[in-house]
mmCIF file of C-alpha atoms and ligand atoms in Angstrom:
data_model
loop_
_atom_site.group_PDB
_atom_site.id
_atom_site.type_symbol
_atom_site.label_atom_id
_atom_site.label_comp_id
_atom_site.label_asym_id
_atom_site.label_seq_id
_atom_site.Cartn_x
_atom_site.Cartn_y
_atom_site.Cartn_z
ATOM 1 C CA UNK A 1 -81.400 142.986 45.969
ATOM 2 C CA UNK A 2 -81.793 143.129 42.039
ATOM 3 C CA UNK A 3 -82.913 139.784 42.386
ATOM 4 C CA UNK A 4 -85.679 139.509 44.853
ATOM 5 C CA UNK A 5 -87.303 142.748 43.622
ATOM 6 C CA UNK A 6 -87.685 140.941 40.147
ATOM 7 C CA UNK A 7 -89.119 137.233 41.408
ATOM 8 C CA UNK A 8 -92.573 138.529 42.101
ATOM 9 C CA UNK A 9 -93.240 138.270 38.317
ATOM 10 C CA UNK A 10 -91.971 134.808 38.403
ATOM 11 C CA UNK A 11 -94.321 133.514 40.812
ATOM 12 C CA UNK A 12 -97.137 131.198 40.029
ATOM 13 C CA UNK A 13 -100.745 132.998 40.307
ATOM 14 C CA UNK A 14 -101.916 130.553 43.872
ATOM 15 C CA UNK A 15 -98.807 132.183 45.314
ATOM 16 C CA UNK A 16 -99.653 135.382 44.082
ATOM 17 C CA UNK A 17 -103.459 134.936 45.799
ATOM 18 C CA UNK A 18 -101.459 133.755 49.042
ATOM 19 C CA UNK A 19 -99.201 136.407 48.896
ATOM 20 C CA UNK A 20 -102.076 139.248 48.851
ATOM 21 C CA UNK A 21 -103.536 137.594 52.101
ATOM 22 C CA UNK A 22 -99.894 137.251 53.858
ATOM 23 C CA UNK A 23 -99.015 140.483 53.327
ATOM 24 C CA UNK A 24 -102.126 142.099 54.565
ATOM 25 C CA UNK A 25 -101.420 140.193 57.639
ATOM 26 C CA UNK A 26 -99.988 141.814 61.055
ATOM 27 C CA UNK A 27 -97.131 138.928 61.181
ATOM 28 C CA UNK A 28 -95.955 140.362 57.545
ATOM 29 C CA UNK A 29 -92.679 141.883 59.234
ATOM 30 C CA UNK A 30 -90.777 144.333 56.927
ATOM 31 C CA UNK A 31 -93.145 143.737 53.541
ATOM 32 C CA UNK A 32 -94.969 147.875 53.817
ATOM 33 C CA UNK A 33 -91.278 148.926 54.844
ATOM 34 C CA UNK A 34 -88.963 147.470 51.765
ATOM 35 C CA UNK A 35 -91.975 147.181 49.446
ATOM 36 C CA UNK A 36 -91.497 144.447 46.486
ATOM 37 C CA UNK A 37 -89.278 142.569 49.143
ATOM 38 C CA UNK A 38 -90.348 139.334 49.906
ATOM 39 C CA UNK A 39 -91.760 139.426 54.074
ATOM 40 C CA UNK A 40 -88.762 138.298 56.041
ATOM 41 C CA UNK A 41 -90.728 134.872 57.440
ATOM 42 C CA UNK A 42 -91.425 134.174 54.089
ATOM 43 C CA UNK A 43 -94.801 133.186 51.893
ATOM 44 C CA UNK A 44 -97.747 131.175 53.334
ATOM 45 C CA UNK A 45 -97.470 129.153 50.009
ATOM 46 C CA UNK A 46 -99.411 126.127 49.213
ATOM 47 C CA UNK A 47 -97.959 122.912 48.824
ATOM 48 C CA UNK A 48 -98.385 121.373 45.532
ATOM 49 C CA UNK A 49 -96.521 118.285 44.541
ATOM 50 C CA UNK A 50 -98.456 117.630 41.440
ATOM 51 C CA UNK A 51 -97.861 117.422 37.576
ATOM 52 C CA UNK A 52 -94.214 118.344 38.339
ATOM 53 C CA UNK A 53 -91.512 117.708 35.461
ATOM 54 C CA UNK A 54 -88.470 116.045 37.607
ATOM 55 C CA UNK A 55 -91.338 113.595 39.662
ATOM 56 C CA UNK A 56 -91.896 110.332 37.831
ATOM 57 C CA UNK A 57 -94.193 108.306 39.132
ATOM 58 C CA UNK A 58 -93.257 104.910 41.024
ATOM 59 C CA UNK A 59 -93.403 102.004 39.185
ATOM 60 C CA UNK A 60 -95.502 99.958 41.220
ATOM 61 C CA UNK A 61 -98.583 102.263 39.845
ATOM 62 C CA UNK A 62 -97.258 101.639 36.546
ATOM 63 C CA UNK A 63 -97.856 98.192 37.034
ATOM 64 C CA UNK A 64 -94.498 97.021 35.856
ATOM 65 C CA UNK A 65 -92.751 93.758 37.122
ATOM 66 C CA UNK A 66 -91.024 93.572 39.973
ATOM 67 C CA UNK A 67 -91.057 90.428 41.045
ATOM 68 C CA UNK A 68 -87.097 89.540 39.668
ATOM 69 C CA UNK A 69 -86.080 91.687 42.578
ATOM 70 C CA UNK A 70 -85.672 90.229 45.886
ATOM 71 C CA UNK A 71 -87.019 92.481 48.856
ATOM 72 C CA UNK A 72 -84.386 93.555 51.106
ATOM 73 C CA UNK A 73 -86.356 95.813 53.761
ATOM 74 C CA UNK A 74 -86.780 94.465 57.044
ATOM 75 C CA UNK A 75 -90.721 95.522 58.224
ATOM 76 C CA UNK A 76 -91.092 97.893 61.130
ATOM 77 C CA UNK A 77 -94.081 96.369 62.741
ATOM 78 C CA UNK A 78 -95.747 99.479 64.537
ATOM 79 C CA UNK A 79 -98.640 97.307 65.589
ATOM 80 C CA UNK A 80 -96.351 95.590 67.323
ATOM 81 C CA UNK A 81 -94.368 97.859 69.330
ATOM 82 C CA UNK A 82 -97.462 100.390 69.384
ATOM 83 C CA UNK A 83 -99.126 97.237 71.715
ATOM 84 C CA UNK A 84 -96.168 97.010 73.831
ATOM 85 C CA UNK A 85 -96.274 100.615 74.551
ATOM 86 C CA UNK A 86 -99.893 100.504 75.402
ATOM 87 C CA UNK A 87 -98.757 97.929 77.815
ATOM 88 C CA UNK A 88 -96.516 99.246 79.249
ATOM 89 C CA UNK A 89 -99.297 102.722 79.386
ATOM 90 C CA UNK A 90 -101.719 100.589 81.618
ATOM 91 C CA UNK A 91 -98.932 99.119 84.272
ATOM 92 C CA UNK A 92 -97.552 102.697 85.121
ATOM 93 C CA UNK A 93 -101.599 104.001 85.142
ATOM 94 C CA UNK A 94 -102.355 101.428 87.553
ATOM 95 C CA UNK A 95 -99.476 102.009 89.632
ATOM 96 C CA UNK A 96 -100.240 105.561 89.916
ATOM 97 C CA UNK A 97 -103.701 104.579 90.488
ATOM 98 C CA UNK A 98 -102.363 102.772 93.601
ATOM 99 C CA UNK A 99 -100.077 106.165 94.590
ATOM 100 C CA UNK A 100 -102.757 108.679 93.903
ATOM 101 C CA UNK A 101 -105.313 106.804 95.722
ATOM 102 C CA UNK A 102 -107.418 105.439 92.906
ATOM 103 C CA UNK A 103 -106.738 108.527 90.201
ATOM 104 C CA UNK A 104 -106.773 107.253 86.465
ATOM 105 C CA UNK A 105 -105.632 109.779 84.076
ATOM 106 C CA UNK A 106 -107.662 111.940 81.872
ATOM 107 C CA UNK A 107 -107.591 112.836 78.124
ATOM 108 C CA UNK A 108 -110.983 114.975 76.492
ATOM 109 C CA UNK A 109 -111.374 114.841 72.706
ATOM 110 C CA UNK A 110 -112.765 117.432 70.728
ATOM 111 C CA UNK A 111 -114.370 117.040 67.682
ATOM 112 C CA UNK A 112 -115.920 119.315 65.546
ATOM 113 C CA UNK A 113 -117.402 118.777 62.068
ATOM 114 C CA UNK A 114 -118.342 115.110 60.941
ATOM 115 C CA UNK A 115 -115.807 114.545 58.509
ATOM 116 C CA UNK A 116 -115.419 110.228 58.513
ATOM 117 C CA UNK A 117 -111.553 110.169 58.999
ATOM 118 C CA UNK A 118 -111.911 112.661 61.626
ATOM 119 C CA UNK A 119 -114.977 110.010 63.963
ATOM 120 C CA UNK A 120 -112.436 107.187 63.104
ATOM 121 C CA UNK A 121 -109.980 108.248 64.672
ATOM 122 C CA UNK A 122 -111.554 110.066 67.599
ATOM 123 C CA UNK A 123 -113.570 105.870 68.310
ATOM 124 C CA UNK A 124 -110.007 104.922 68.144
ATOM 125 C CA UNK A 125 -108.280 107.429 70.637
ATOM 126 C CA UNK A 126 -111.612 106.767 73.110
ATOM 127 C CA UNK A 127 -111.448 102.728 72.844
ATOM 128 C CA UNK A 128 -107.805 102.675 73.062
ATOM 129 C CA UNK A 129 -107.994 104.880 76.356
ATOM 130 C CA UNK A 130 -110.872 102.470 78.336
ATOM 131 C CA UNK A 131 -108.141 99.339 77.136
ATOM 132 C CA UNK A 132 -105.216 101.000 79.142
ATOM 133 C CA UNK A 133 -107.749 102.120 82.374
ATOM 134 C CA UNK A 134 -107.695 105.935 81.224
ATOM 135 C CA UNK A 135 -110.668 108.139 81.464
ATOM 136 C CA UNK A 136 -112.129 110.254 78.318
ATOM 137 C CA UNK A 137 -114.531 112.739 78.052
ATOM 138 C CA UNK A 138 -115.637 114.083 74.753
ATOM 139 C CA UNK A 139 -117.544 116.725 73.301
ATOM 140 C CA UNK A 140 -119.118 116.711 70.080
ATOM 141 C CA UNK A 141 -119.947 119.893 67.774
ATOM 142 C CA UNK A 142 -121.814 120.341 64.877
ATOM 143 C CA UNK A 143 -119.875 121.521 61.623
ATOM 144 C CA UNK A 144 -121.659 125.091 62.304
ATOM 145 C CA UNK A 145 -120.474 125.404 65.498
ATOM 146 C CA UNK A 146 -118.661 128.544 66.550
ATOM 147 C CA UNK A 147 -115.058 129.153 67.180
ATOM 148 C CA UNK A 148 -116.923 130.755 70.363
ATOM 149 C CA UNK A 149 -118.089 128.020 70.866
ATOM 150 C CA UNK A 150 -115.181 125.207 70.453
ATOM 151 C CA UNK A 151 -112.802 127.740 72.912
ATOM 152 C CA UNK A 152 -116.032 127.560 75.777
ATOM 153 C CA UNK A 153 -115.144 123.561 75.810
ATOM 154 C CA UNK A 154 -111.580 123.980 75.645
ATOM 155 C CA UNK A 155 -112.090 126.050 78.392
ATOM 156 C CA UNK A 156 -114.131 123.840 80.606
ATOM 157 C CA UNK A 157 -111.662 121.079 79.969
ATOM 158 C CA UNK A 158 -108.789 123.590 81.324
ATOM 159 C CA UNK A 159 -110.439 124.305 84.384
ATOM 160 C CA UNK A 160 -111.243 120.294 84.974
ATOM 161 C CA UNK A 161 -109.111 118.277 87.056
ATOM 162 C CA UNK A 162 -110.231 115.150 85.971
ATOM 163 C CA UNK A 163 -108.758 115.939 82.458
ATOM 164 C CA UNK A 164 -104.746 115.617 81.968
ATOM 165 C CA UNK A 165 -105.050 115.968 78.517
ATOM 166 C CA UNK A 166 -107.353 117.910 76.037
ATOM 167 C CA UNK A 167 -107.453 116.867 72.005
ATOM 168 C CA UNK A 168 -108.313 119.184 69.374
ATOM 169 C CA UNK A 169 -108.656 116.871 65.742
ATOM 170 C CA UNK A 170 -107.220 118.376 63.594
ATOM 171 C CA UNK A 171 -108.836 119.182 60.638
ATOM 172 C CA UNK A 172 -110.497 122.054 61.581
ATOM 173 C CA UNK A 173 -113.810 123.308 59.475
ATOM 174 C CA UNK A 174 -112.027 126.278 57.457
ATOM 175 C CA UNK A 175 -113.843 128.916 58.908
ATOM 176 C CA UNK A 176 -112.216 128.822 62.998
ATOM 177 C CA UNK A 177 -108.710 130.090 63.272
ATOM 178 C CA UNK A 178 -107.249 126.729 64.100
ATOM 179 C CA UNK A 179 -104.105 128.632 65.782
ATOM 180 C CA UNK A 180 -106.730 130.723 68.079
ATOM 181 C CA UNK A 181 -108.254 127.508 69.263
ATOM 182 C CA UNK A 182 -104.627 125.535 69.740
ATOM 183 C CA UNK A 183 -103.243 128.220 71.815
ATOM 184 C CA UNK A 184 -106.474 128.421 74.174
ATOM 185 C CA UNK A 185 -105.408 124.988 75.314
ATOM 186 C CA UNK A 186 -103.897 124.472 78.257
ATOM 187 C CA UNK A 187 -100.281 124.345 78.267
ATOM 188 C CA UNK A 188 -100.090 121.578 80.833
ATOM 189 C CA UNK A 189 -103.005 119.759 79.351
ATOM 190 C CA UNK A 190 -101.457 120.075 75.689
ATOM 191 C CA UNK A 191 -100.724 115.928 75.268
ATOM 192 C CA UNK A 192 -100.942 116.753 71.053
ATOM 193 C CA UNK A 193 -97.462 119.417 71.740
ATOM 194 C CA UNK A 194 -99.164 121.998 69.288
ATOM 195 C CA UNK A 195 -99.313 125.211 71.823
ATOM 196 C CA UNK A 196 -96.652 127.718 70.884
ATOM 197 C CA UNK A 197 -94.922 127.388 74.252
ATOM 198 C CA UNK A 198 -94.571 123.766 73.527
ATOM 199 C CA UNK A 199 -93.874 123.518 69.961
ATOM 200 C CA UNK A 200 -91.636 127.136 70.732
ATOM 201 C CA UNK A 201 -89.632 124.985 73.104
ATOM 202 C CA UNK A 202 -88.989 122.023 70.353
ATOM 203 C CA UNK A 203 -87.384 123.908 68.582
ATOM 204 C CA UNK A 204 -84.630 125.502 70.821
ATOM 205 C CA UNK A 205 -81.776 124.508 72.310
ATOM 206 C CA UNK A 206 -81.725 123.468 76.208
ATOM 207 C CA UNK A 207 -85.325 123.580 76.512
ATOM 208 C CA UNK A 208 -87.605 121.016 76.873
ATOM 209 C CA UNK A 209 -90.944 120.728 76.029
ATOM 210 C CA UNK A 210 -93.748 119.510 78.194
ATOM 211 C CA UNK A 211 -95.663 117.088 75.206
ATOM 212 C CA UNK A 212 -93.959 116.397 71.955
ATOM 213 C CA UNK A 213 -96.789 116.114 69.110
ATOM 214 C CA UNK A 214 -98.071 111.964 68.952
ATOM 215 C CA UNK A 215 -96.994 111.295 65.285
ATOM 216 C CA UNK A 216 -93.386 112.422 65.214
ATOM 217 C CA UNK A 217 -92.611 111.486 68.274
ATOM 218 C CA UNK A 218 -94.032 107.669 67.676
ATOM 219 C CA UNK A 219 -91.882 107.755 64.297
ATOM 220 C CA UNK A 220 -88.459 108.249 66.740
ATOM 221 C CA UNK A 221 -89.994 105.690 68.990
ATOM 222 C CA UNK A 222 -90.234 103.560 66.045
ATOM 223 C CA UNK A 223 -86.027 104.418 65.137
ATOM 224 C CA UNK A 224 -85.413 104.065 68.519
ATOM 225 C CA UNK A 225 -87.330 101.021 69.400
ATOM 226 C CA UNK A 226 -85.866 98.937 66.502
ATOM 227 C CA UNK A 227 -82.200 99.951 67.224
ATOM 228 C CA UNK A 228 -81.763 102.612 64.641
ATOM 229 C CA UNK A 229 -78.642 104.770 65.454
ATOM 230 C CA UNK A 230 -79.970 108.237 64.941
ATOM 231 C CA UNK A 231 -76.562 110.387 65.301
ATOM 232 C CA UNK A 232 -74.297 111.520 63.167
ATOM 233 C CA UNK A 233 -77.013 110.482 60.217
ATOM 234 C CA UNK A 234 -78.565 111.948 57.326
ATOM 235 C CA UNK A 235 -82.566 112.240 57.618
ATOM 236 C CA UNK A 236 -84.559 113.483 55.229
ATOM 237 C CA UNK A 237 -87.981 114.482 56.089
ATOM 238 C CA UNK A 238 -90.401 115.058 53.156
ATOM 239 C CA UNK A 239 -93.299 117.563 53.893
ATOM 240 C CA UNK A 240 -92.822 120.171 56.529
ATOM 241 C CA UNK A 241 -96.700 120.463 57.808
ATOM 242 C CA UNK A 242 -97.101 121.529 61.437
ATOM 243 C CA UNK A 243 -98.580 118.388 62.823
ATOM 244 C CA UNK A 244 -95.601 115.917 61.471
ATOM 245 C CA UNK A 245 -92.786 117.079 59.021
ATOM 246 C CA UNK A 246 -91.661 120.087 61.113
ATOM 247 C CA UNK A 247 -92.011 118.727 64.500
ATOM 248 C CA UNK A 248 -89.843 115.578 63.207
ATOM 249 C CA UNK A 249 -87.409 117.535 61.363
ATOM 250 C CA UNK A 250 -86.936 119.293 65.070
ATOM 251 C CA UNK A 251 -86.338 116.032 66.511
ATOM 252 C CA UNK A 252 -84.385 114.564 64.565
ATOM 253 C CA UNK A 253 -82.014 117.664 64.840
ATOM 254 C CA UNK A 254 -82.200 116.827 68.990
ATOM 255 C CA UNK A 255 -81.458 113.286 68.266
ATOM 256 C CA UNK A 256 -78.273 114.544 66.590
ATOM 257 C CA UNK A 257 -79.044 114.160 63.165
ATOM 258 C CA UNK A 258 -78.044 116.145 59.800
ATOM 259 C CA UNK A 259 -81.622 117.256 58.792
ATOM 260 C CA UNK A 260 -83.001 118.182 55.019
ATOM 261 C CA UNK A 261 -86.374 119.302 54.901
ATOM 262 C CA UNK A 262 -87.559 118.474 51.355
ATOM 263 C CA UNK A 263 -90.405 120.580 50.250
ATOM 264 C CA UNK A 264 -93.174 121.220 47.311
ATOM 265 C CA UNK A 265 -90.978 124.000 46.085
ATOM 266 C CA UNK A 266 -87.343 121.423 46.535
ATOM 267 C CA UNK A 267 -85.868 120.854 43.290
ATOM 268 C CA UNK A 268 -85.621 117.104 42.765
ATOM 269 C CA UNK A 269 -86.794 115.859 45.553
ATOM 270 C CA UNK A 270 -85.381 112.171 44.299
ATOM 271 C CA UNK A 271 -82.244 113.442 44.448
ATOM 272 C CA UNK A 272 -81.845 115.069 47.516
ATOM 273 C CA UNK A 273 -83.829 111.970 49.367
ATOM 274 C CA UNK A 274 -81.666 109.405 47.816
ATOM 275 C CA UNK A 275 -78.464 111.118 50.269
ATOM 276 C CA UNK A 276 -80.699 110.515 53.382
ATOM 277 C CA UNK A 277 -79.822 107.353 55.787
ATOM 278 C CA UNK A 278 -83.087 107.862 56.905
ATOM 279 C CA UNK A 279 -86.341 109.084 55.453
ATOM 280 C CA UNK A 280 -89.475 110.273 56.684
ATOM 281 C CA UNK A 281 -91.979 110.929 54.245
ATOM 282 C CA UNK A 282 -95.210 113.272 55.409
ATOM 283 C CA UNK A 283 -96.698 115.215 52.313
ATOM 284 C CA UNK A 284 -100.110 112.552 51.837
ATOM 285 C CA UNK A 285 -99.578 112.020 48.032
ATOM 286 C CA UNK A 286 -99.897 108.293 47.326
ATOM 287 C CA UNK A 287 -96.990 106.970 46.051
ATOM 288 C CA UNK A 288 -95.416 109.697 45.792
ATOM 289 C CA UNK A 289 -91.821 108.812 46.982
ATOM 290 C CA UNK A 290 -90.996 105.706 44.319
ATOM 291 C CA UNK A 291 -87.455 103.188 44.714
ATOM 292 C CA UNK A 292 -85.334 105.203 42.632
ATOM 293 C CA UNK A 293 -86.022 108.227 45.625
ATOM 294 C CA UNK A 294 -84.417 105.917 48.077
ATOM 295 C CA UNK A 295 -80.666 104.947 48.955
ATOM 296 C CA UNK A 296 -79.313 101.355 49.405
ATOM 297 C CA UNK A 297 -79.847 100.221 53.038
ATOM 298 C CA UNK A 298 -81.752 103.069 53.994
ATOM 299 C CA UNK A 299 -84.375 103.433 56.841
ATOM 300 C CA UNK A 300 -88.109 104.832 55.231
ATOM 301 C CA UNK A 301 -90.678 105.458 58.083
ATOM 302 C CA UNK A 302 -93.864 106.397 55.894
ATOM 303 C CA UNK A 303 -96.169 108.533 57.708
ATOM 304 C CA UNK A 304 -98.643 108.785 54.508
ATOM 305 C CA UNK A 305 -101.834 107.445 55.043
ATOM 306 C CA UNK A 306 -103.586 107.938 51.786
ATOM 307 C CA UNK A 307 -107.264 105.879 50.316
ATOM 308 C CA UNK A 308 -106.882 105.112 46.777
ATOM 309 C CA UNK A 309 -109.500 103.477 44.493
ATOM 310 C CA UNK A 310 -109.449 99.393 44.977
ATOM 311 C CA UNK A 311 -112.198 97.592 43.522
ATOM 312 C CA UNK A 312 -111.590 94.558 45.166
ATOM 313 C CA UNK A 313 -111.498 95.992 48.625
ATOM 314 C CA UNK A 314 -114.709 95.264 50.949
ATOM 315 C CA UNK A 315 -114.825 99.841 51.226
ATOM 316 C CA UNK A 316 -113.881 100.004 47.473
ATOM 317 C CA UNK A 317 -111.132 101.813 48.926
ATOM 318 C CA UNK A 318 -107.640 100.792 50.568
ATOM 319 C CA UNK A 319 -104.915 102.214 52.334
ATOM 320 C CA UNK A 320 -101.360 103.361 51.003
ATOM 321 C CA UNK A 321 -98.527 105.712 51.874
ATOM 322 C CA UNK A 322 -96.252 108.047 50.707
ATOM 323 C CA UNK A 323 -93.998 105.794 49.918
ATOM 324 C CA UNK A 324 -94.020 103.007 46.834
ATOM 325 C CA UNK A 325 -93.170 100.246 48.952
ATOM 326 C CA UNK A 326 -93.233 97.816 46.849
ATOM 327 C CA UNK A 327 -90.424 99.644 45.206
ATOM 328 C CA UNK A 328 -88.934 100.805 48.449
ATOM 329 C CA UNK A 329 -88.436 97.086 50.074
ATOM 330 C CA UNK A 330 -86.241 96.395 47.260
ATOM 331 C CA UNK A 331 -83.526 99.119 48.374
ATOM 332 C CA UNK A 332 -84.205 100.067 52.260
ATOM 333 C CA UNK A 333 -82.845 98.102 54.855
ATOM 334 C CA UNK A 334 -85.779 98.629 57.008
ATOM 335 C CA UNK A 335 -89.048 100.571 56.176
ATOM 336 C CA UNK A 336 -92.650 101.282 58.057
ATOM 337 C CA UNK A 337 -95.909 99.595 56.154
ATOM 338 C CA UNK A 338 -98.954 101.577 55.430
ATOM 339 C CA UNK A 339 -101.264 100.828 57.545
ATOM 340 C CA UNK A 340 -99.985 99.131 60.753
ATOM 341 C CA UNK A 341 -96.885 101.209 60.972
ATOM 342 C CA UNK A 342 -96.841 104.794 61.740
ATOM 343 C CA UNK A 343 -100.280 105.235 62.518
ATOM 344 C CA UNK A 344 -101.334 102.987 65.657
ATOM 345 C CA UNK A 345 -97.878 104.849 67.255
ATOM 346 C CA UNK A 346 -99.961 108.054 67.374
ATOM 347 C CA UNK A 347 -102.368 106.598 69.604
ATOM 348 C CA UNK A 348 -99.750 105.355 71.650
ATOM 349 C CA UNK A 349 -97.967 108.326 72.125
ATOM 350 C CA UNK A 350 -100.969 109.789 72.669
ATOM 351 C CA UNK A 351 -101.672 107.730 75.875
ATOM 352 C CA UNK A 352 -98.259 108.045 77.040
ATOM 353 C CA UNK A 353 -98.227 111.740 77.080
ATOM 354 C CA UNK A 354 -101.945 112.049 78.397
ATOM 355 C CA UNK A 355 -100.207 109.222 81.466
ATOM 356 C CA UNK A 356 -97.226 112.088 82.069
ATOM 357 C CA UNK A 357 -99.271 114.856 82.161
ATOM 358 C CA UNK A 358 -101.261 112.883 85.320
ATOM 359 C CA UNK A 359 -98.056 112.262 86.672
ATOM 360 C CA UNK A 360 -96.946 116.147 86.617
ATOM 361 C CA UNK A 361 -100.342 116.788 87.905
ATOM 362 C CA UNK A 362 -100.087 113.942 90.474
ATOM 363 C CA UNK A 363 -96.724 115.644 91.289
ATOM 364 C CA UNK A 364 -94.777 112.234 90.411
ATOM 365 C CA UNK A 365 -92.627 113.598 87.608
ATOM 366 C CA UNK A 366 -91.173 116.780 87.013
HETATM 367 N N1 LIG B 401 -105.475 116.902 66.645
HETATM 368 C C1 LIG B 401 -104.918 115.952 65.788
HETATM 369 N N2 LIG B 401 -104.991 115.494 64.846
HETATM 370 C C2 LIG B 401 -104.117 114.765 63.951
HETATM 371 C C3 LIG B 401 -103.469 114.037 63.764
HETATM 372 C C4 LIG B 401 -102.661 114.020 65.168
HETATM 373 O O1 LIG B 401 -101.874 113.694 65.453
HETATM 374 N N3 LIG B 401 -103.624 114.883 66.545
HETATM 375 N N4 LIG B 401 -103.129 113.027 62.740
HETATM 376 C C5 LIG B 401 -103.525 112.843 62.211
HETATM 377 C C6 LIG B 401 -104.436 111.639 62.136
HETATM 378 N N5 LIG B 401 -104.514 110.717 63.702
HETATM 379 C C7 LIG B 401 -104.578 110.766 64.791
HETATM 380 O O2 LIG B 401 -105.800 111.701 64.633
HETATM 381 C C8 LIG B 401 -104.596 109.523 63.038
HETATM 382 C C9 LIG B 401 -103.962 108.883 62.108
HETATM 383 C C10 LIG B 401 -104.036 107.410 61.493
HETATM 384 C C11 LIG B 401 -103.920 106.469 63.129
HETATM 385 C C12 LIG B 401 -104.004 104.925 62.969
HETATM 386 O O3 LIG B 401 -104.169 103.857 63.628
HETATM 387 N N6 LIG B 401 -103.855 104.370 61.347
HETATM 388 C C13 LIG B 401 -104.063 102.786 61.071
HETATM 389 C C14 LIG B 401 -104.814 102.597 59.821
HETATM 390 C C15 LIG B 401 -106.673 102.862 60.178
HETATM 391 C C16 LIG B 401 -107.603 103.068 59.097
HETATM 392 O O4 LIG B 401 -107.566 102.028 59.098
HETATM 393 O O5 LIG B 401 -108.544 103.566 59.151
HETATM 394 C C17 LIG B 401 -102.132 102.633 59.823
HETATM 395 O O6 LIG B 401 -102.093 103.782 59.534
HETATM 396 O O7 LIG B 401 -102.317 101.769 60.501
HETATM 397 C C18 LIG B 401 -104.262 106.938 64.327
HETATM 398 C C19 LIG B 401 -104.167 108.691 64.359
HETATM 399 C C20 LIG B 401 -104.345 114.225 61.731
HETATM 400 N N7 LIG B 401 -105.439 113.860 62.978
#
């Protein structure tokens, strides 16, 4: 009790700012009751990975010569595996069409604002739909749209029987309540798997969510299709975002892994990660995970897609993962590259979820 009562004075300023927000929220169970105690649901603290004494920059970033050691890792080719899944989806769409007298799955993609990366992802999703025979519907709203504008679009797609999946491209503009918008998507059309019912069922034993979030599902699919045993293994998930880290940890547990989540408040994350047989890195910090974080023989799934300056590249930048690929290759038994690893699987899983939704709507699966 005493320790908890005292801990407030040790918090950094940014965390304190956050406490003000958290304590005024209606979800802040017990706080007003216990006074100085932290809320039962914890603080909504920001993830800050930079300027930590217990994290060293990876050697490849420091341009040290790594050529003296031979890489050990097999490359898990996400692009190839995603392509195989797209072919499978194409065949199933054809079968569904013949079973339903010409019906095809439909995906609606809602984009709010004009973030360049989001526009690229939305374009890729629509193109992928076309290639596999899924009809795509789009609604692009300006950044200045109100939450009610977005909710109206969601309601329209909820009621449209030719739409089997609805996806709200994230992140939404800051002035919108993401929780409210995602919860407005019909649970039967929630192909992103972010509806509280779907994510809640994913967290609970013996429950079956209608959809599982695409990127974590893609990570597991990569492991399964690369014949990596998950059962009984120690998996470390680095990052605890709603989109990747948290659902990935839940999915790994459902596959009987022992899961540790490493986050920005974990002391000595390298030491903790070094105990893992399977590492899923999903923090969004370029090259955070150095070779010294990886146990020899571990399997590494790198979810990060971070642009870094590169004057030799046509666009002036290139994409790198959260893992220092050059270093991790010397330790891991298998690793996903960036680009060409998890990214293409995110879209393949979206197609697969949309197909499942259509099959359910036409009574072809439960
Ligand atoms: N509603 C959602 N929003 C977002 C999600 C999501 O799953 N649902 N995930 C990310 C972005 N994302 C899809 O939306 C996504 C990211 C990356 C890729 C991809 O194929 N990446 C390529 C590289 C692409 C490039 O060259 O620019 C790769 O890694 O090889 C696809 C989808 C955030 N928002």
